[in-house]
GROMACS .gro file of C-alpha atoms in nm:
model
  133
    1MET     CA    1  16.411  17.258   6.604
    2THR     CA    2  16.390  17.299   6.227
    3VAL     CA    3  16.595  16.984   6.173
    4PHE     CA    4  16.378  16.799   6.424
    5ALA     CA    5  16.060  16.907   6.238
    6ARG     CA    6  16.208  16.812   5.899
    7ARG     CA    7  16.306  16.469   6.028
    8ALA     CA    8  15.958  16.416   6.172
    9ARG     CA    9  15.794  16.502   5.839
   10ALA     CA   10  16.036  16.281   5.645
   11SER     CA   11  15.999  15.988   5.883
   12ALA     CA   12  15.619  15.995   5.854
   13GLY     CA   13  15.645  15.920   5.482
   14ARG     CA   14  15.889  15.638   5.541
   15MET     CA   15  15.668  15.482   5.808
   16HIS     CA   16  15.366  15.459   5.578
   17PRO     CA   17  15.352  15.605   5.226
   18GLU     CA   18  14.986  15.711   5.257
   19LEU     CA   19  15.029  15.885   5.591
   20SER     CA   20  15.176  16.234   5.618
   21LEU     CA   21  15.281  16.374   5.955
   22VAL     CA   22  14.962  16.582   5.963
   23SER     CA   23  14.749  16.277   5.882
   24TYR     CA   24  14.923  16.074   6.151
   25THR     CA   25  14.865  16.353   6.401
   26LEU     CA   26  14.496  16.383   6.313
   27LEU     CA   27  14.445  16.006   6.334
   28GLY     CA   28  14.618  16.000   6.671
   29HIS     CA   29  14.393  16.277   6.799
   30LEU     CA   30  14.081  16.097   6.679
   31GLU     CA   31  14.194  15.779   6.850
   32GLU     CA   32  14.279  15.961   7.172
   33ARG     CA   33  13.944  16.143   7.182
   34GLY     CA   34  13.734  15.853   7.057
   35GLY     CA   35  13.624  16.074   6.768
   36CYS     CA   36  13.552  16.443   6.724
   37ARG     CA   37  13.421  16.700   6.478
   38ALA     CA   38  13.643  16.844   6.204
   39THR     CA   39  13.596  17.189   6.358
   40ASP     CA   40  13.734  17.053   6.685
   41LEU     CA   41  14.045  16.931   6.503
   42ALA     CA   42  14.088  17.271   6.339
   43ALA     CA   43  14.053  17.451   6.672
   44HIS     CA   44  14.284  17.213   6.861
   45TYR     CA   45  14.567  17.239   6.608
   46ALA     CA   46  14.502  17.606   6.518
   47LEU     CA   47  14.453  17.509   6.153
   48ASP     CA   48  14.226  17.662   5.894
   49LYS     CA   49  13.902  17.467   5.851
   50SER     CA   50  13.973  17.422   5.479
   51THR     CA   51  14.310  17.262   5.559
   52VAL     CA   52  14.147  17.016   5.797
   53SER     CA   53  13.869  16.952   5.546
   54ARG     CA   54  14.123  16.854   5.277
   55GLN     CA   55  14.313  16.629   5.517
   56VAL     CA   56  13.994  16.462   5.640
   57ALA     CA   57  13.871  16.411   5.282
   58ALA     CA   58  14.198  16.235   5.195
   59LEU     CA   59  14.172  16.018   5.507
   60GLU     CA   60  13.812  15.930   5.418
   61GLN     CA   61  13.910  15.842   5.060
   62ALA     CA   62  14.185  15.617   5.196
   63GLY     CA   63  13.926  15.444   5.415
   64LEU     CA   64  14.096  15.548   5.739
   65VAL     CA   65  13.826  15.781   5.875
   66GLU     CA   66  13.447  15.775   5.862
   67ARG     CA   67  13.178  16.023   5.959
   68ARG     CA   68  12.902  15.922   6.199
   69LEU     CA   69  12.604  16.118   6.324
   70ASP     CA   70  12.639  16.243   6.679
   71PRO     CA   71  12.389  16.037   6.883
   72GLU     CA   72  12.295  16.345   7.086
   73ASP     CA   73  12.266  16.588   6.793
   74HIS     CA   74  12.194  16.439   6.451
   75ARG     CA   75  12.291  16.768   6.283
   76VAL     CA   76  12.655  16.705   6.382
   77GLN     CA   77  12.894  16.462   6.213
   78VAL     CA   78  13.170  16.311   6.424
   79LEU     CA   79  13.488  16.171   6.270
   80HIS     CA   80  13.599  15.826   6.382
   81LEU     CA   81  13.881  15.594   6.284
   82THR     CA   82  13.780  15.297   6.074
   83GLU     CA   83  13.928  14.956   6.150
   84ALA     CA   84  14.183  15.020   5.872
   85GLY     CA   85  14.265  15.358   6.029
   86GLN     CA   86  14.323  15.194   6.367
   87GLU     CA   87  14.549  14.931   6.210
   88ILE     CA   88  14.761  15.181   6.015
   89LEU     CA   89  14.790  15.411   6.316
   90ALA     CA   90  14.908  15.116   6.528
   91GLN     CA   91  15.162  15.011   6.261
   92VAL     CA   92  15.301  15.362   6.225
   93THR     CA   93  15.315  15.413   6.602
   94GLN     CA   94  15.503  15.085   6.642
   95SER     CA   95  15.747  15.182   6.364
   96ARG     CA   96  15.805  15.527   6.514
   97ARG     CA   97  15.872  15.380   6.858
   98ALA     CA   98  16.117  15.130   6.711
   99ALA     CA   99  16.295  15.413   6.527
  100PHE     CA  100  16.320  15.617   6.849
  101ARG     CA  101  16.452  15.314   7.042
  102GLU     CA  102  16.713  15.253   6.773
  103ARG     CA  103  16.821  15.616   6.761
  104LEU     CA  104  16.851  15.638   7.141
  105ALA     CA  105  16.992  15.286   7.200
  106ASP     CA  106  17.347  15.400   7.272
  107TRP     CA  107  17.256  15.696   7.491
  108PRO     CA  108  17.362  15.662   7.855
  109GLU     CA  109  17.078  15.628   8.108
  110ALA     CA  110  17.152  15.970   8.260
  111ASP     CA  111  17.119  16.137   7.918
  112LEU     CA  112  16.788  15.960   7.854
  113VAL     CA  113  16.652  16.074   8.191
  114ARG     CA  114  16.756  16.435   8.120
  115PHE     CA  115  16.620  16.420   7.765
  116ALA     CA  116  16.284  16.287   7.889
  117ALA     CA  117  16.268  16.560   8.152
  118TYR     CA  118  16.347  16.828   7.893
  119LEU     CA  119  16.082  16.693   7.656
  120GLY     CA  120  15.829  16.690   7.938
  121ARG     CA  121  15.918  17.047   8.026
  122TYR     CA  122  15.900  17.155   7.661
  123ASN     CA  123  15.560  16.987   7.610
  124ALA     CA  124  15.421  17.136   7.932
  125GLY     CA  125  15.512  17.491   7.830
  126THR     CA  126  15.255  17.632   7.590
  127PRO     CA  127  15.310  17.995   7.487
  128ALA     CA  128  15.013  18.223   7.549
  129GLY     CA  129  14.768  18.236   7.262
  130SER     CA  130  14.882  17.919   7.086
  131ALA     CA  131  14.730  17.575   7.044
  132ASP     CA  132  14.831  17.321   7.306
  133ASP     CA  133  15.013  17.060   7.105
   0.00000   0.00000   0.00000
């Protein structure tokens, strides 16, 4: 698992030099949710609010994320992907998928089916008291 995590972190930098694995993950979550508050990101990923704040600030500086007032509560700011954020996320996602296809290209079908089932099982099992990611 350690090797897997190291490879994921290293591949994020190769996919796009401005996008760390954490940044990619946060952008993906914002896209999936159609935007959310920074506190929601912190809670979802079980991260300290200051950590999320630094990551979001970097994404804002890069022009990938913007804050908008919540239409229902103008005291709340909601994070959304900018057009540039959507484009970079799409590019990185496409690159990651191509890398996975290349790495798994010579695997027999039966191995791919088992691997997919194991990943599904792993992702479905969330230990008690941890964030569901």
